[in-house]
Amino acid sequence: MLDAGKEGVYRLFPSIYYTDAIKTSRHEENFKPYWVASESEIVVEPQVAGQDESIILNDDILAFYGHPRSERMGILGRYSITDLDTRLSELAVEYGAVNGGRGVRKAFYLIYGTVWPQGEIGILQESILLEYIQYALERDILIFIDHQIGRYDPIDALKKMLPYLRYPNVHLALDPEWRTTKPMQEIGSVTADEINRAQQVIQDYLLEHNLPGERLLVIHQFNWRMIQEREKVKSDFPRVRLVHCADGFGSPTLKAASYAYNAQATNMPIKGFKLFYNFGIPGAGYDQPLLTPKQVIELTPRPYIIMYQ
């Protein structure tokens, strides 16, 4: 991730972030060549009908973000599932005390597609993903699976994740920063048309497979170039709730400026906010100081999805 206020060229090569994941993946074959699963390769499980109201109508969402196989890519890779659950529950109490009486839904936010040099993509091993999904299903925890896109079309990246919507607690995310063939050298981007088509593809999939309820699609942004023609993004798909998430680390002043820029996009009214812990990793960015839950909730407009990396 870049500093929220930084422009231009990255200074760090991806290996500083991904060394742990590479070593583990090579030994255990935890990533595969990029491919898009066809519908014939997926057995869609029947679903129990759920409520059609928005899951953020009465609740905020609080998530821990990262790659399960890398301590360098966020808090989610630094602890076991049970430890993450405990820590997230403790943080949820803090948010519940300042969010005006709204509920707090816990979530695990997994990097599913990780960008490599030349924009290639490493895919999270399915058995690991399903372990998180099953644990979360049994405890009313949400799952977000995030794709960094790389050199691929965002719709193809999205289609890779669609079959997991058969699980009612699964939601999707795309990170335009990594939609590039030169990760860590340039900031990637998606277009408004691609975001709109992504929402349509999700909605069509839900209808085709008779999957109930709405699903969230999170789009990250910390730099103007990450969403081209941003004013043309739609957010009126009945079955897809678009979330515009402010990304990027830095001081409170920088983060406030980044969030204020995202707030200008009133055509994407549901906002998210991301915070970065300091784990003492050389070269890794973090928030200094970390905003308090009260400060986060007081952002304008208030974020409804809050994630910690």
XYZ file of C-alpha atoms in Angstrom:
309
model
C 0.000 0.000 0.000
C 1.055 3.561 -0.611
C 0.874 6.425 1.795
C -2.540 8.038 1.343
C -0.878 11.168 0.006
C 1.844 9.659 -2.142
C 1.992 9.917 -5.916
C 4.287 8.285 -8.438
C 6.630 5.346 -8.184
C 6.672 2.661 -5.524
C 9.959 2.135 -3.767
C 9.464 -1.419 -2.522
C 9.508 -4.651 -4.484
C 6.633 -7.050 -3.728
C 8.895 -9.624 -2.075
C 9.081 -7.550 1.090
C 5.374 -8.189 1.564
C 4.985 -11.635 0.051
C 8.045 -13.620 1.179
C 6.095 -15.610 3.752
C 3.321 -16.439 1.314
C 5.754 -17.484 -1.428
C 7.634 -19.905 0.799
C 4.497 -21.514 2.149
C 2.806 -21.692 -1.233
C 5.740 -23.356 -2.950
C 5.978 -26.067 -0.325
C 2.258 -26.734 -0.013
C 1.093 -25.778 -3.525
C -1.168 -23.126 -2.111
C -1.462 -21.120 -5.291
C -2.460 -22.156 -8.775
C -2.063 -20.779 -12.287
C -4.711 -18.193 -12.996
C -7.916 -19.577 -14.479
C -11.612 -18.866 -14.305
C -13.822 -21.700 -13.142
C -16.721 -22.533 -15.394
C -20.186 -23.133 -13.959
C -19.889 -26.820 -14.862
C -16.923 -27.116 -12.470
C -18.890 -25.820 -9.512
C -21.615 -27.613 -7.593
C -23.946 -24.939 -6.303
C -25.371 -25.923 -2.942
C -29.018 -25.154 -2.104
C -29.593 -22.168 0.131
C -31.995 -21.431 2.931
C -33.984 -18.311 2.159
C -32.808 -15.284 4.141
C -33.863 -11.738 4.712
C -33.779 -9.375 1.744
C -33.058 -6.257 3.782
C -29.590 -4.743 3.628
C -27.120 -6.166 6.115
C -25.900 -2.630 6.846
C -29.379 -1.298 7.576
C -28.948 -1.712 11.324
C -25.352 -2.913 11.670
C -21.848 -1.673 10.977
C -19.305 -4.185 9.669
C -15.930 -4.549 11.381
C -13.308 -6.637 9.576
C -9.773 -7.940 9.979
C -7.926 -7.868 6.631
C -5.039 -9.874 5.208
C -3.694 -13.023 3.610
C -4.021 -16.158 5.763
C -0.535 -17.316 4.740
C 1.443 -14.111 5.262
C 2.195 -12.159 8.408
C 3.337 -9.246 6.230
C 0.003 -8.694 4.502
C -2.201 -7.853 7.431
C -3.468 -8.923 10.826
C -5.509 -11.788 9.399
C -2.295 -13.690 8.630
C -0.764 -13.142 12.056
C -3.195 -15.067 14.262
C -5.284 -18.217 14.254
C -8.961 -17.994 13.363
C -9.997 -18.324 16.993
C -7.559 -15.635 18.133
C -8.770 -13.329 15.358
C -12.350 -13.920 16.453
C -11.497 -13.037 20.058
C -9.606 -9.874 19.095
C -12.336 -8.817 16.692
C -14.984 -9.342 19.365
C -13.061 -7.088 21.758
C -12.746 -4.375 19.111
C -16.439 -4.727 18.253
C -17.300 -3.832 21.852
C -15.344 -0.584 21.451
C -17.221 0.297 18.267
C -20.547 -0.684 19.756
C -19.980 1.843 22.508
C -19.633 4.772 20.064
C -21.711 3.930 16.974
C -25.047 5.299 18.140
C -26.720 2.057 19.124
C -26.165 0.211 15.853
C -25.068 -3.415 15.917
C -21.587 -4.551 14.865
C -21.147 -7.491 12.479
C -17.736 -9.130 12.523
C -15.978 -10.086 9.260
C -12.836 -11.743 7.942
C -11.493 -9.972 4.848
C -9.254 -12.366 2.901
C -6.919 -11.538 0.034
C -8.015 -14.233 -2.398
C -6.115 -13.218 -5.535
C -2.606 -11.859 -4.870
C -0.759 -9.936 -7.562
C 2.785 -11.004 -8.511
C 5.350 -9.380 -10.805
C 4.114 -8.839 -14.378
C 0.584 -8.807 -13.017
C 0.225 -12.555 -12.588
C -2.129 -13.754 -9.866
C -1.707 -16.301 -7.101
C -4.976 -17.793 -5.879
C -5.598 -18.687 -2.247
C -5.875 -22.426 -1.703
C -9.547 -23.361 -1.603
C -9.243 -25.511 1.497
C -7.964 -22.500 3.448
C -10.754 -20.272 2.175
C -13.394 -22.863 3.020
C -11.970 -23.233 6.517
C -12.637 -19.547 7.133
C -16.027 -19.644 5.468
C -17.212 -22.614 7.517
C -15.919 -21.182 10.793
C -17.650 -17.891 9.994
C -20.927 -19.550 8.996
C -21.168 -21.269 12.351
C -20.635 -17.987 14.241
C -22.531 -15.402 12.180
C -19.338 -13.818 10.837
C -19.124 -12.339 7.348
C -16.460 -13.235 4.781
C -15.061 -10.870 2.148
C -12.873 -12.285 -0.600
C -10.698 -9.710 -2.329
C -9.072 -9.966 -5.756
C -6.130 -7.778 -6.732
C -6.876 -8.268 -10.461
C -3.329 -7.891 -11.838
C -3.140 -7.988 -15.621
C -6.554 -9.609 -15.980
C -9.937 -8.184 -16.831
C -11.810 -7.267 -13.625
C -14.840 -9.265 -14.762
C -12.722 -12.397 -15.237
C -11.236 -11.831 -11.775
C -14.729 -11.463 -10.376
C -16.020 -14.608 -12.085
C -13.324 -16.576 -10.310
C -14.989 -15.682 -7.005
C -18.670 -15.894 -7.936
C -19.153 -19.582 -7.057
C -18.430 -18.803 -3.398
C -21.605 -16.725 -3.287
C -23.377 -20.029 -2.676
C -22.353 -19.389 0.926
C -24.742 -16.754 2.321
C -22.049 -15.010 4.389
C -19.670 -14.362 1.453
C -19.184 -10.948 -0.145
C -16.721 -9.738 -2.784
C -14.093 -7.039 -3.266
C -11.847 -5.693 -6.015
C -8.698 -3.635 -5.415
C -7.904 -1.349 -8.390
C -4.459 -0.463 -6.995
C -3.151 -3.814 -8.237
C -4.858 -3.849 -11.641
C -1.502 -3.458 -13.396
C 1.369 -5.386 -14.948
C 3.825 -3.331 -12.858
C 2.818 -3.845 -9.218
C 4.748 -1.689 -6.739
C 5.880 0.509 -9.647
C 2.606 2.096 -10.698
C -0.891 2.505 -9.338
C -3.472 0.443 -11.194
C -7.023 1.383 -12.070
C -10.456 0.257 -13.152
C -13.067 2.198 -15.064
C -16.562 3.161 -14.018
C -17.890 0.899 -16.747
C -15.964 -2.060 -15.319
C -17.365 -1.430 -11.849
C -20.890 -1.189 -13.245
C -20.443 -4.390 -15.253
C -19.068 -6.122 -12.173
C -22.219 -5.265 -10.246
C -24.387 -6.498 -13.100
C -22.450 -9.766 -13.285
C -22.917 -10.362 -9.542
C -26.616 -9.577 -9.713
C -27.117 -11.850 -12.727
C -25.310 -14.671 -10.939
C -27.469 -14.322 -7.833
C -30.634 -14.401 -9.900
C -29.524 -17.255 -12.143
C -28.640 -19.452 -9.159
C -31.585 -18.370 -7.013
C -29.344 -17.051 -4.228
C -31.247 -14.868 -1.752
C -30.453 -11.459 -0.338
C -28.046 -8.731 -1.357
C -24.278 -9.007 -1.565
C -21.679 -6.339 -0.979
C -19.025 -5.391 -3.521
C -16.170 -3.348 -2.052
C -14.037 -1.142 -4.306
C -10.873 0.344 -2.782
C -9.523 3.810 -3.571
C -6.815 6.087 -2.165
C -5.719 7.877 -5.342
C -7.721 9.688 -8.012
C -6.457 7.480 -10.843
C -7.697 4.227 -9.323
C -11.279 4.743 -10.558
C -11.467 6.283 -14.015
C -14.563 8.417 -14.760
C -15.627 7.931 -11.166
C -18.723 10.083 -11.561
C -20.215 7.449 -13.887
C -20.208 4.660 -11.307
C -23.718 3.429 -10.523
C -24.908 2.248 -7.136
C -28.519 1.348 -7.823
C -28.362 -2.396 -8.464
C -31.120 -3.990 -6.343
C -29.126 -7.064 -5.345
C -25.633 -5.518 -5.033
C -24.597 -2.976 -2.422
C -21.529 -1.079 -3.642
C -19.093 0.026 -0.936
C -16.496 2.708 -1.720
C -13.600 2.128 0.683
C -10.915 4.697 1.525
C -7.572 2.913 1.551
C -4.016 4.082 2.223
C -1.957 4.574 5.365
C -0.489 7.665 6.957
C -1.088 10.371 9.515
C -4.604 11.342 10.587
C -4.325 14.420 8.360
C -3.456 12.383 5.284
C -6.137 9.816 5.971
C -8.741 12.523 6.520
C -7.782 14.112 3.186
C -8.040 10.774 1.393
C -11.426 10.087 2.940
C -12.652 13.582 2.083
C -11.742 12.967 -1.555
C -13.744 9.744 -1.572
C -16.629 11.530 0.128
C -16.945 13.762 -2.946
C -18.188 10.724 -4.887
C -21.788 11.030 -3.736
C -22.850 8.593 -6.463
C -21.263 5.932 -4.224
C -22.905 6.838 -0.915
C -21.907 3.772 1.132
C -18.381 4.362 2.389
C -15.751 2.154 3.977
C -12.556 2.994 5.840
C -9.330 1.040 6.271
C -6.789 1.330 9.074
C -3.256 -0.048 9.274
C -1.666 -1.535 12.378
C 2.049 -1.104 13.050
C 3.544 -4.587 13.378
C 7.124 -3.345 13.106
C 7.659 -4.810 9.631
C 10.577 -3.074 7.841
C 9.333 -0.998 4.931
C 5.645 -1.584 5.656
C 3.356 1.417 6.038
C 1.070 2.002 8.990
C -1.136 4.631 10.574
C 0.575 6.881 13.092
C -1.277 7.360 15.311
C -4.116 4.897 14.759
C -7.493 6.621 14.793
C -9.786 5.678 17.674
C -13.165 4.025 17.005
C -14.862 7.295 17.952
C -12.756 9.233 15.435
C -13.576 6.702 12.730
C -17.309 6.828 13.371
C -17.222 10.632 13.316
C -15.887 10.741 9.744
C -18.285 12.434 7.312
C -20.097 10.638 5.873
C -19.765 7.899 8.470
C -18.236 4.656 7.171
C -20.380 1.537 7.430
C -17.557 -0.934 6.794
C -14.367 -0.562 8.805
C -11.376 -2.819 8.270
C -8.021 -3.203 9.979
C -4.928 -4.408 8.157
